[in-house]
Amino acid sequence: MNGVLIPHTPIAVDFWSLRRAGAARLFFLTHMHSDHTVGLSSTWARPLYCSPITAHLLRRHLQVSKQWIRALEVGESHVLPLDDIGRETMTVTLIDANHCPGSVMFLFEGYFGTILYTGDFRYTPSMLNEPALMFRKQIDTLYLDNTNCNPDMVLPSRQEAAHQIVQLIQKHPQHNIKIGLYSLGKESLLEQLALEFQTWVVLSPQRLELVQLLGLADVFTVEEKAGRIHVVDHTEICHSTMLHWNQTHPTIAILPTSRKIHSSHPGIHIIPYSDHSSFSELRAFVAALKPCQVVPIVSQRPCGDYFRDSLSPRLSIPLIPDSVQQYMSSSSTKPSFLWLLEKRLKRQRAPGVVFESPEKNVDQVDRNSKKAEKGEHFPWSGDLKKQPSHHPLQTKKQLFPDVCGKEWNGAVPFCESQEKVTVPPTAPLGFSVHLRSLEEKLISPETREEIGLGSPLVLRGDDDGPATTRNQGAWMACGSPLSHSKATPVLATQLGGLALKYLLTPVNFFQARFSSRSFDQQVEKYHNPC
């Protein structure tokens, strides 16, 4: 994996292991080659910054959700926040890396100084004329593509390598040409060959979609027999496939790469056409920029002292602003704990109010109804006779229509931390409920203090209500069944007085109209019959 966590910053480039990302909060992708996308998949769920072409390929090939992709225009400067309050910002500029479609270099400027991350790139002198580099601003740290950083490796320019390929094809005018490539890159070479030999270049449907996106010449097709130049995956170029191809038609194969590859068949030709900078090009690039330090991207190939004579004096380690420090730390260990806790709570979350099944309460309801018909304990029993019989659950829907239905405009879902739900005036009892979520029940006081949660809600009366609601009560009722029998031992330890009696009174008791002035006495009389 070729990726870096930039020290003393929340920046990660081509680094997709969240487990090892530490304090990284801003993620950047240089290009879509597989060695730079290890760990990046459709499950990625954090903002990701890249070029527009790379953004298209991310959605098309890795199915990364569009909501997380932030496409930044190449050649323009963009201001991004470095904390969660917008106090500290940085400027990032994307520069064409001349490597493959969509590949860019990132120039970061902020409290940390100026950092240039090349990603994979092929240096050309015209890069120094880019507006972000032409004024030769001081580069504090240069993250350098050191793939070919070896003085013993001499590479031709891409123009020279392309000319070698043209000469090879000219020597085989009757042969089919198989060019082995990776899934992305060297599209401009294919266009050059098609125009040079006036033939169609046969591609896979996936690669055809890409070249059409790039706006190249209309010289590509998916018809197998339309042209003599065929693009295949580089792994297909081997001894067995060469034998198979030559059985039907004379064929040669070309591998345009600077890698050291052994040719297993005389018809396989390796041409040092590279999309990475040669050693001499790296030397020229570093000499022009004069950075304070050079950090190799490919850690297995250190640069050694090749650039020491081109470095500027090193600067001191930057101080991280307080807001950035909080941003880098507050979302690392603490949010990961809260995220895991949230997943657990979502699995275990119960409804805010649960009534016992009708079967368990039907006998009690029948007895209460008979008492009501006889006028026992109910001074307004005459009104009850006029009322149609109701199922307990139907009564609940009448008493709390806005809680049970979707028409409550001010609906607040149960089990949300420190939320307050007020039952509308249509309910016979005016009361407020301060909900206590499962999160508050599961987290210990020590853990609560560590992760910065507030104090848990405590049982209290509703002192802020009007005088007409003096019989109101408040309780915590998230995930606790409010049944008329089983809940009694639990609620009795937490609630007292009239609020408890409200809960223990059968729901069909509230069907009738009542006078709030005499309600206390009627409830007492109902629970303590003489």
PDB file of N, CA, C and O in Angstrom, residues 279-350:
ATOM      1  N   PHE A 279      15.118   8.590 -12.804  1.00  0.00           N
ATOM      2  CA  PHE A 279      15.998   9.139 -11.776  1.00  0.00           C
ATOM      3  C   PHE A 279      16.462  10.550 -12.150  1.00  0.00           C
ATOM      4  O   PHE A 279      16.467  11.456 -11.301  1.00  0.00           O
ATOM      5  N   SER A 280      16.817  10.756 -13.383  1.00  0.00           N
ATOM      6  CA  SER A 280      17.279  12.089 -13.802  1.00  0.00           C
ATOM      7  C   SER A 280      16.144  13.105 -13.710  1.00  0.00           C
ATOM      8  O   SER A 280      16.379  14.281 -13.354  1.00  0.00           O
ATOM      9  N   GLU A 281      14.933  12.691 -14.012  1.00  0.00           N
ATOM     10  CA  GLU A 281      13.792  13.598 -13.898  1.00  0.00           C
ATOM     11  C   GLU A 281      13.507  13.941 -12.438  1.00  0.00           C
ATOM     12  O   GLU A 281      13.153  15.094 -12.121  1.00  0.00           O
ATOM     13  N   LEU A 282      13.642  12.977 -11.537  1.00  0.00           N
ATOM     14  CA  LEU A 282      13.458  13.252 -10.113  1.00  0.00           C
ATOM     15  C   LEU A 282      14.496  14.252  -9.619  1.00  0.00           C
ATOM     16  O   LEU A 282      14.171  15.165  -8.836  1.00  0.00           O
ATOM     17  N   ARG A 283      15.713  14.080 -10.075  1.00  0.00           N
ATOM     18  CA  ARG A 283      16.776  15.019  -9.665  1.00  0.00           C
ATOM     19  C   ARG A 283      16.449  16.434 -10.137  1.00  0.00           C
ATOM     20  O   ARG A 283      16.597  17.396  -9.377  1.00  0.00           O
ATOM     21  N   ALA A 284      15.989  16.577 -11.363  1.00  0.00           N
ATOM     22  CA  ALA A 284      15.661  17.903 -11.898  1.00  0.00           C
ATOM     23  C   ALA A 284      14.481  18.506 -11.138  1.00  0.00           C
ATOM     24  O   ALA A 284      14.467  19.718 -10.852  1.00  0.00           O
ATOM     25  N   PHE A 285      13.503  17.701 -10.796  1.00  0.00           N
ATOM     26  CA  PHE A 285      12.318  18.190 -10.091  1.00  0.00           C
ATOM     27  C   PHE A 285      12.673  18.694  -8.699  1.00  0.00           C
ATOM     28  O   PHE A 285      12.265  19.794  -8.293  1.00  0.00           O
ATOM     29  N   VAL A 286      13.449  17.922  -7.953  1.00  0.00           N
ATOM     30  CA  VAL A 286      13.816  18.331  -6.603  1.00  0.00           C
ATOM     31  C   VAL A 286      14.729  19.546  -6.635  1.00  0.00           C
ATOM     32  O   VAL A 286      14.601  20.465  -5.803  1.00  0.00           O
ATOM     33  N   ALA A 287      15.626  19.593  -7.590  1.00  0.00           N
ATOM     34  CA  ALA A 287      16.529  20.744  -7.690  1.00  0.00           C
ATOM     35  C   ALA A 287      15.760  22.032  -7.967  1.00  0.00           C
ATOM     36  O   ALA A 287      16.140  23.109  -7.494  1.00  0.00           O
ATOM     37  N   ALA A 288      14.677  21.940  -8.716  1.00  0.00           N
ATOM     38  CA  ALA A 288      13.890  23.135  -9.032  1.00  0.00           C
ATOM     39  C   ALA A 288      13.064  23.592  -7.832  1.00  0.00           C
ATOM     40  O   ALA A 288      12.923  24.796  -7.600  1.00  0.00           O
ATOM     41  N   LEU A 289      12.541  22.661  -7.040  1.00  0.00           N
ATOM     42  CA  LEU A 289      11.692  23.025  -5.911  1.00  0.00           C
ATOM     43  C   LEU A 289      12.473  23.380  -4.656  1.00  0.00           C
ATOM     44  O   LEU A 289      12.022  24.200  -3.849  1.00  0.00           O
ATOM     45  N   LYS A 290      13.617  22.752  -4.443  1.00  0.00           N
ATOM     46  CA  LYS A 290      14.449  22.961  -3.252  1.00  0.00           C
ATOM     47  C   LYS A 290      13.623  22.822  -1.956  1.00  0.00           C
ATOM     48  O   LYS A 290      13.512  23.785  -1.170  1.00  0.00           O
ATOM     49  N   PRO A 291      13.041  21.686  -1.722  1.00  0.00           N
ATOM     50  CA  PRO A 291      12.258  21.503  -0.491  1.00  0.00           C
ATOM     51  C   PRO A 291      13.158  21.395   0.731  1.00  0.00           C
ATOM     52  O   PRO A 291      14.374  21.191   0.608  1.00  0.00           O
ATOM     53  N   CYS A 292      12.560  21.518   1.907  1.00  0.00           N
ATOM     54  CA  CYS A 292      13.339  21.363   3.141  1.00  0.00           C
ATOM     55  C   CYS A 292      13.647  19.893   3.428  1.00  0.00           C
ATOM     56  O   CYS A 292      14.693  19.584   4.010  1.00  0.00           O
ATOM     57  N   GLN A 293      12.747  19.021   3.046  1.00  0.00           N
ATOM     58  CA  GLN A 293      12.990  17.589   3.220  1.00  0.00           C
ATOM     59  C   GLN A 293      12.229  16.812   2.161  1.00  0.00           C
ATOM     60  O   GLN A 293      11.202  17.276   1.650  1.00  0.00           O
ATOM     61  N   VAL A 294      12.751  15.627   1.818  1.00  0.00           N
ATOM     62  CA  VAL A 294      12.123  14.733   0.846  1.00  0.00           C
ATOM     63  C   VAL A 294      11.765  13.439   1.558  1.00  0.00           C
ATOM     64  O   VAL A 294      12.630  12.818   2.194  1.00  0.00           O
ATOM     65  N   VAL A 295      10.497  13.058   1.450  1.00  0.00           N
ATOM     66  CA  VAL A 295      10.016  11.823   2.072  1.00  0.00           C
ATOM     67  C   VAL A 295       9.588  10.875   0.958  1.00  0.00           C
ATOM     68  O   VAL A 295       8.702  11.217   0.165  1.00  0.00           O
ATOM     69  N   PRO A 296      10.184   9.687   0.852  1.00  0.00           N
ATOM     70  CA  PRO A 296       9.789   8.759  -0.215  1.00  0.00           C
ATOM     71  C   PRO A 296       8.416   8.160   0.041  1.00  0.00           C
ATOM     72  O   PRO A 296       8.068   7.820   1.166  1.00  0.00           O
ATOM     73  N   ILE A 297       7.623   8.024  -1.005  1.00  0.00           N
ATOM     74  CA  ILE A 297       6.302   7.414  -0.884  1.00  0.00           C
ATOM     75  C   ILE A 297       6.408   5.894  -0.829  1.00  0.00           C
ATOM     76  O   ILE A 297       5.715   5.249  -0.048  1.00  0.00           O
ATOM     77  N   VAL A 298       7.284   5.321  -1.663  1.00  0.00           N
ATOM     78  CA  VAL A 298       7.508   3.877  -1.651  1.00  0.00           C
ATOM     79  C   VAL A 298       8.584   3.603  -0.593  1.00  0.00           C
ATOM     80  O   VAL A 298       9.768   3.805  -0.832  1.00  0.00           O
ATOM     81  N   SER A 299       8.139   3.160   0.574  1.00  0.00           N
ATOM     82  CA  SER A 299       9.068   3.026   1.708  1.00  0.00           C
ATOM     83  C   SER A 299      10.119   1.959   1.472  1.00  0.00           C
ATOM     84  O   SER A 299      11.218   2.014   2.052  1.00  0.00           O
ATOM     85  N   GLN A 300       9.820   0.969   0.625  1.00  0.00           N
ATOM     86  CA  GLN A 300      10.797  -0.099   0.395  1.00  0.00           C
ATOM     87  C   GLN A 300      11.976   0.376  -0.454  1.00  0.00           C
ATOM     88  O   GLN A 300      12.968  -0.340  -0.587  1.00  0.00           O
ATOM     89  N   ARG A 301      11.875   1.573  -1.036  1.00  0.00           N
ATOM     90  CA  ARG A 301      12.941   2.086  -1.894  1.00  0.00           C
ATOM     91  C   ARG A 301      13.372   3.463  -1.406  1.00  0.00           C
ATOM     92  O   ARG A 301      12.975   4.492  -1.951  1.00  0.00           O
ATOM     93  N   PRO A 302      14.165   3.517  -0.353  1.00  0.00           N
ATOM     94  CA  PRO A 302      14.582   4.821   0.186  1.00  0.00           C
ATOM     95  C   PRO A 302      15.408   5.611  -0.821  1.00  0.00           C
ATOM     96  O   PRO A 302      16.096   5.059  -1.677  1.00  0.00           O
ATOM     97  N   CYS A 303      15.304   6.919  -0.691  1.00  0.00           N
ATOM     98  CA  CYS A 303      16.012   7.804  -1.624  1.00  0.00           C
ATOM     99  C   CYS A 303      17.480   7.998  -1.264  1.00  0.00           C
ATOM    100  O   CYS A 303      18.266   8.496  -2.077  1.00  0.00           O
ATOM    101  N   GLY A 304      17.826   7.639  -0.019  1.00  0.00           N
ATOM    102  CA  GLY A 304      19.216   7.830   0.395  1.00  0.00           C
ATOM    103  C   GLY A 304      19.598   9.295   0.429  1.00  0.00           C
ATOM    104  O   GLY A 304      18.821  10.161   0.844  1.00  0.00           O
ATOM    105  N   ASP A 305      20.770   9.591  -0.039  1.00  0.00           N
ATOM    106  CA  ASP A 305      21.277  10.969  -0.034  1.00  0.00           C
ATOM    107  C   ASP A 305      21.293  11.570  -1.438  1.00  0.00           C
ATOM    108  O   ASP A 305      22.061  12.493  -1.717  1.00  0.00           O
ATOM    109  N   TYR A 306      20.432  11.074  -2.301  1.00  0.00           N
ATOM    110  CA  TYR A 306      20.458  11.514  -3.687  1.00  0.00           C
ATOM    111  C   TYR A 306      20.091  12.985  -3.851  1.00  0.00           C
ATOM    112  O   TYR A 306      20.478  13.617  -4.841  1.00  0.00           O
ATOM    113  N   PHE A 307      19.347  13.548  -2.888  1.00  0.00           N
ATOM    114  CA  PHE A 307      18.838  14.911  -3.063  1.00  0.00           C
ATOM    115  C   PHE A 307      19.376  15.870  -1.998  1.00  0.00           C
ATOM    116  O   PHE A 307      18.878  16.996  -1.888  1.00  0.00           O
ATOM    117  N   ARG A 308      20.358  15.462  -1.245  1.00  0.00           N
ATOM    118  CA  ARG A 308      20.835  16.304  -0.144  1.00  0.00           C
ATOM    119  C   ARG A 308      21.346  17.645  -0.636  1.00  0.00           C
ATOM    120  O   ARG A 308      21.151  18.679   0.014  1.00  0.00           O
ATOM    121  N   ASP A 309      21.981  17.676  -1.786  1.00  0.00           N
ATOM    122  CA  ASP A 309      22.550  18.927  -2.290  1.00  0.00           C
ATOM    123  C   ASP A 309      21.487  19.885  -2.818  1.00  0.00           C
ATOM    124  O   ASP A 309      21.800  21.028  -3.174  1.00  0.00           O
ATOM    125  N   SER A 310      20.224  19.439  -2.885  1.00  0.00           N
ATOM    126  CA  SER A 310      19.156  20.294  -3.414  1.00  0.00           C
ATOM    127  C   SER A 310      18.176  20.749  -2.338  1.00  0.00           C
ATOM    128  O   SER A 310      17.160  21.383  -2.660  1.00  0.00           O
ATOM    129  N   LEU A 311      18.448  20.462  -1.071  1.00  0.00           N
ATOM    130  CA  LEU A 311      17.511  20.770   0.006  1.00  0.00           C
ATOM    131  C   LEU A 311      17.771  22.145   0.601  1.00  0.00           C
ATOM    132  O   LEU A 311      18.907  22.624   0.650  1.00  0.00           O
ATOM    133  N   SER A 312      16.703  22.774   1.066  1.00  0.00           N
ATOM    134  CA  SER A 312      16.787  24.031   1.808  1.00  0.00           C
ATOM    135  C   SER A 312      16.896  23.723   3.295  1.00  0.00           C
ATOM    136  O   SER A 312      16.600  22.596   3.733  1.00  0.00           O
ATOM    137  N   PRO A 313      17.311  24.700   4.118  1.00  0.00           N
ATOM    138  CA  PRO A 313      17.389  24.454   5.573  1.00  0.00           C
ATOM    139  C   PRO A 313      16.034  24.040   6.127  1.00  0.00           C
ATOM    140  O   PRO A 313      14.995  24.598   5.756  1.00  0.00           O
ATOM    141  N   ARG A 314      16.043  23.079   7.025  1.00  0.00           N
ATOM    142  CA  ARG A 314      14.800  22.565   7.600  1.00  0.00           C
ATOM    143  C   ARG A 314      14.215  23.553   8.598  1.00  0.00           C
ATOM    144  O   ARG A 314      14.928  24.248   9.320  1.00  0.00           O
ATOM    145  N   LEU A 315      12.912  23.582   8.652  1.00  0.00           N
ATOM    146  CA  LEU A 315      12.209  24.437   9.585  1.00  0.00           C
ATOM    147  C   LEU A 315      11.823  23.639  10.819  1.00  0.00           C
ATOM    148  O   LEU A 315      11.901  22.408  10.850  1.00  0.00           O
ATOM    149  N   SER A 316      11.390  24.340  11.845  1.00  0.00           N
ATOM    150  CA  SER A 316      10.996  23.671  13.087  1.00  0.00           C
ATOM    151  C   SER A 316       9.653  22.969  12.906  1.00  0.00           C
ATOM    152  O   SER A 316       8.875  23.282  12.000  1.00  0.00           O
ATOM    153  N   ILE A 317       9.376  22.020  13.789  1.00  0.00           N
ATOM    154  CA  ILE A 317       8.110  21.289  13.746  1.00  0.00           C
ATOM    155  C   ILE A 317       6.972  22.252  14.059  1.00  0.00           C
ATOM    156  O   ILE A 317       7.036  22.996  15.039  1.00  0.00           O
ATOM    157  N   PRO A 318       5.929  22.276  13.244  1.00  0.00           N
ATOM    158  CA  PRO A 318       4.839  23.244  13.470  1.00  0.00           C
ATOM    159  C   PRO A 318       4.051  22.911  14.730  1.00  0.00           C
ATOM    160  O   PRO A 318       3.933  21.749  15.131  1.00  0.00           O
ATOM    161  N   LEU A 319       3.520  23.960  15.359  1.00  0.00           N
ATOM    162  CA  LEU A 319       2.637  23.784  16.504  1.00  0.00           C
ATOM    163  C   LEU A 319       1.221  23.549  16.004  1.00  0.00           C
ATOM    164  O   LEU A 319       0.723  24.272  15.132  1.00  0.00           O
ATOM    165  N   ILE A 320       0.572  22.546  16.552  1.00  0.00           N
ATOM    166  CA  ILE A 320      -0.793  22.216  16.129  1.00  0.00           C
ATOM    167  C   ILE A 320      -1.765  23.119  16.882  1.00  0.00           C
ATOM    168  O   ILE A 320      -1.757  23.144  18.117  1.00  0.00           O
ATOM    169  N   PRO A 321      -2.599  23.884  16.189  1.00  0.00           N
ATOM    170  CA  PRO A 321      -3.580  24.742  16.881  1.00  0.00           C
ATOM    171  C   PRO A 321      -4.492  23.920  17.792  1.00  0.00           C
ATOM    172  O   PRO A 321      -4.759  22.744  17.534  1.00  0.00           O
ATOM    173  N   ASP A 322      -4.965  24.557  18.853  1.00  0.00           N
ATOM    174  CA  ASP A 322      -5.802  23.851  19.833  1.00  0.00           C
ATOM    175  C   ASP A 322      -7.051  23.259  19.193  1.00  0.00           C
ATOM    176  O   ASP A 322      -7.435  22.123  19.488  1.00  0.00           O
ATOM    177  N   SER A 323      -7.705  24.030  18.309  1.00  0.00           N
ATOM    178  CA  SER A 323      -8.936  23.519  17.697  1.00  0.00           C
ATOM    179  C   SER A 323      -8.669  22.301  16.839  1.00  0.00           C
ATOM    180  O   SER A 323      -9.490  21.373  16.779  1.00  0.00           O
ATOM    181  N   VAL A 324      -7.497  22.263  16.178  1.00  0.00           N
ATOM    182  CA  VAL A 324      -7.145  21.101  15.356  1.00  0.00           C
ATOM    183  C   VAL A 324      -6.812  19.910  16.251  1.00  0.00           C
ATOM    184  O   VAL A 324      -7.173  18.767  15.949  1.00  0.00           O
ATOM    185  N   GLN A 325      -6.129  20.166  17.358  1.00  0.00           N
ATOM    186  CA  GLN A 325      -5.838  19.087  18.295  1.00  0.00           C
ATOM    187  C   GLN A 325      -7.117  18.457  18.830  1.00  0.00           C
ATOM    188  O   GLN A 325      -7.233  17.230  18.913  1.00  0.00           O
ATOM    189  N   GLN A 326      -8.078  19.295  19.173  1.00  0.00           N
ATOM    190  CA  GLN A 326      -9.354  18.769  19.671  1.00  0.00           C
ATOM    191  C   GLN A 326     -10.076  17.983  18.574  1.00  0.00           C
ATOM    192  O   GLN A 326     -10.662  16.940  18.830  1.00  0.00           O
ATOM    193  N   TYR A 327     -10.006  18.492  17.349  1.00  0.00           N
ATOM    194  CA  TYR A 327     -10.641  17.806  16.223  1.00  0.00           C
ATOM    195  C   TYR A 327     -10.003  16.440  15.973  1.00  0.00           C
ATOM    196  O   TYR A 327     -10.692  15.454  15.700  1.00  0.00           O
ATOM    197  N   MET A 328      -8.683  16.382  16.094  1.00  0.00           N
ATOM    198  CA  MET A 328      -7.968  15.135  15.842  1.00  0.00           C
ATOM    199  C   MET A 328      -8.152  14.118  16.961  1.00  0.00           C
ATOM    200  O   MET A 328      -8.094  12.913  16.712  1.00  0.00           O
ATOM    201  N   SER A 329      -8.384  14.606  18.171  1.00  0.00           N
ATOM    202  CA  SER A 329      -8.501  13.690  19.303  1.00  0.00           C
ATOM    203  C   SER A 329      -9.938  13.354  19.652  1.00  0.00           C
ATOM    204  O   SER A 329     -10.252  12.224  20.026  1.00  0.00           O
ATOM    205  N   SER A 330     -10.836  14.328  19.517  1.00  0.00           N
ATOM    206  CA  SER A 330     -12.207  14.099  19.967  1.00  0.00           C
ATOM    207  C   SER A 330     -12.922  13.055  19.144  1.00  0.00           C
ATOM    208  O   SER A 330     -13.841  12.417  19.609  1.00  0.00           O
ATOM    209  N   SER A 331     -12.503  12.845  17.920  1.00  0.00           N
ATOM    210  CA  SER A 331     -13.199  11.896  17.056  1.00  0.00           C
ATOM    211  C   SER A 331     -12.439  10.595  16.891  1.00  0.00           C
ATOM    212  O   SER A 331     -12.715   9.825  16.001  1.00  0.00           O
ATOM    213  N   SER A 332     -11.453  10.350  17.733  1.00  0.00           N
ATOM    214  CA  SER A 332     -10.680   9.120  17.582  1.00  0.00           C
ATOM    215  C   SER A 332     -11.191   8.034  18.496  1.00  0.00           C
ATOM    216  O   SER A 332     -12.013   7.212  18.131  1.00  0.00           O
ATOM    217  N   THR A 333     -10.756   8.030  19.787  1.00  0.00           N
ATOM    218  CA  THR A 333     -11.171   6.945  20.676  1.00  0.00           C
ATOM    219  C   THR A 333     -12.578   7.145  21.194  1.00  0.00           C
ATOM    220  O   THR A 333     -13.356   6.207  21.259  1.00  0.00           O
ATOM    221  N   LYS A 334     -12.926   8.376  21.543  1.00  0.00           N
ATOM    222  CA  LYS A 334     -14.249   8.599  22.129  1.00  0.00           C
ATOM    223  C   LYS A 334     -15.373   8.321  21.138  1.00  0.00           C
ATOM    224  O   LYS A 334     -16.281   7.559  21.436  1.00  0.00           O
ATOM    225  N   PRO A 335     -15.352   8.888  19.930  1.00  0.00           N
ATOM    226  CA  PRO A 335     -16.448   8.596  19.029  1.00  0.00           C
ATOM    227  C   PRO A 335     -16.520   7.129  18.642  1.00  0.00           C
ATOM    228  O   PRO A 335     -17.574   6.618  18.375  1.00  0.00           O
ATOM    229  N   SER A 336     -15.362   6.447  18.561  1.00  0.00           N
ATOM    230  CA  SER A 336     -15.428   5.038  18.208  1.00  0.00           C
ATOM    231  C   SER A 336     -16.192   4.277  19.271  1.00  0.00           C
ATOM    232  O   SER A 336     -16.977   3.382  18.967  1.00  0.00           O
ATOM    233  N   PHE A 337     -15.991   4.644  20.553  1.00  0.00           N
ATOM    234  CA  PHE A 337     -16.751   3.993  21.621  1.00  0.00           C
ATOM    235  C   PHE A 337     -18.232   4.313  21.493  1.00  0.00           C
ATOM    236  O   PHE A 337     -19.100   3.441  21.602  1.00  0.00           O
ATOM    237  N   LEU A 338     -18.543   5.578  21.234  1.00  0.00           N
ATOM    238  CA  LEU A 338     -19.942   5.962  21.104  1.00  0.00           C
ATOM    239  C   LEU A 338     -20.587   5.311  19.898  1.00  0.00           C
ATOM    240  O   LEU A 338     -21.754   4.937  19.920  1.00  0.00           O
ATOM    241  N   TRP A 339     -19.799   5.141  18.826  1.00  0.00           N
ATOM    242  CA  TRP A 339     -20.350   4.510  17.635  1.00  0.00           C
ATOM    243  C   TRP A 339     -20.693   3.056  17.916  1.00  0.00           C
ATOM    244  O   TRP A 339     -21.756   2.569  17.527  1.00  0.00           O
ATOM    245  N   LEU A 340     -19.795   2.352  18.594  1.00  0.00           N
ATOM    246  CA  LEU A 340     -20.084   0.963  18.943  1.00  0.00           C
ATOM    247  C   LEU A 340     -21.277   0.873  19.885  1.00  0.00           C
ATOM    248  O   LEU A 340     -22.123  -0.014  19.758  1.00  0.00           O
ATOM    249  N   LEU A 341     -21.339   1.814  20.835  1.00  0.00           N
ATOM    250  CA  LEU A 341     -22.457   1.817  21.757  1.00  0.00           C
ATOM    251  C   LEU A 341     -23.767   2.082  21.025  1.00  0.00           C
ATOM    252  O   LEU A 341     -24.791   1.461  21.298  1.00  0.00           O
ATOM    253  N   GLU A 342     -23.719   2.991  20.054  1.00  0.00           N
ATOM    254  CA  GLU A 342     -24.930   3.301  19.297  1.00  0.00           C
ATOM    255  C   GLU A 342     -25.415   2.082  18.524  1.00  0.00           C
ATOM    256  O   GLU A 342     -26.608   1.806  18.464  1.00  0.00           O
ATOM    257  N   LYS A 343     -24.476   1.313  17.944  1.00  0.00           N
ATOM    258  CA  LYS A 343     -24.870   0.099  17.236  1.00  0.00           C
ATOM    259  C   LYS A 343     -25.528  -0.882  18.183  1.00  0.00           C
ATOM    260  O   LYS A 343     -26.528  -1.522  17.860  1.00  0.00           O
ATOM    261  N   ARG A 344     -24.965  -1.003  19.389  1.00  0.00           N
ATOM    262  CA  ARG A 344     -25.533  -1.923  20.363  1.00  0.00           C
ATOM    263  C   ARG A 344     -26.937  -1.480  20.783  1.00  0.00           C
ATOM    264  O   ARG A 344     -27.851  -2.284  20.910  1.00  0.00           O
ATOM    265  N   LEU A 345     -27.092  -0.183  20.998  1.00  0.00           N
ATOM    266  CA  LEU A 345     -28.394   0.320  21.414  1.00  0.00           C
ATOM    267  C   LEU A 345     -29.436   0.146  20.326  1.00  0.00           C
ATOM    268  O   LEU A 345     -30.601  -0.121  20.608  1.00  0.00           O
ATOM    269  N   LYS A 346     -29.026   0.286  19.086  1.00  0.00           N
ATOM    270  CA  LYS A 346     -29.982   0.114  18.000  1.00  0.00           C
ATOM    271  C   LYS A 346     -30.498  -1.318  17.942  1.00  0.00           C
ATOM    272  O   LYS A 346     -31.644  -1.553  17.590  1.00  0.00           O
ATOM    273  N   ARG A 347     -29.644  -2.276  18.285  1.00  0.00           N
ATOM    274  CA  ARG A 347     -30.092  -3.664  18.282  1.00  0.00           C
ATOM    275  C   ARG A 347     -31.036  -3.948  19.435  1.00  0.00           C
ATOM    276  O   ARG A 347     -31.959  -4.735  19.313  1.00  0.00           O
ATOM    277  N   GLN A 348     -30.791  -3.300  20.603  1.00  0.00           N
ATOM    278  CA  GLN A 348     -31.539  -3.623  21.797  1.00  0.00           C
ATOM    279  C   GLN A 348     -32.696  -2.677  22.068  1.00  0.00           C
ATOM    280  O   GLN A 348     -33.439  -2.874  23.008  1.00  0.00           O
ATOM    281  N   ARG A 349     -32.849  -1.647  21.274  1.00  0.00           N
ATOM    282  CA  ARG A 349     -33.828  -0.614  21.579  1.00  0.00           C
ATOM    283  C   ARG A 349     -35.243  -1.186  21.575  1.00  0.00           C
ATOM    284  O   ARG A 349     -35.637  -1.910  20.673  1.00  0.00           O
ATOM    285  N   ALA A 350     -35.999  -0.866  22.617  1.00  0.00           N
ATOM    286  CA  ALA A 350     -37.382  -1.312  22.749  1.00  0.00           C
ATOM    287  C   ALA A 350     -38.316  -0.131  22.537  1.00  0.00           C
ATOM    288  O   ALA A 350     -37.901   1.023  22.594  1.00  0.00           O
TER     289      ALA A 350
END
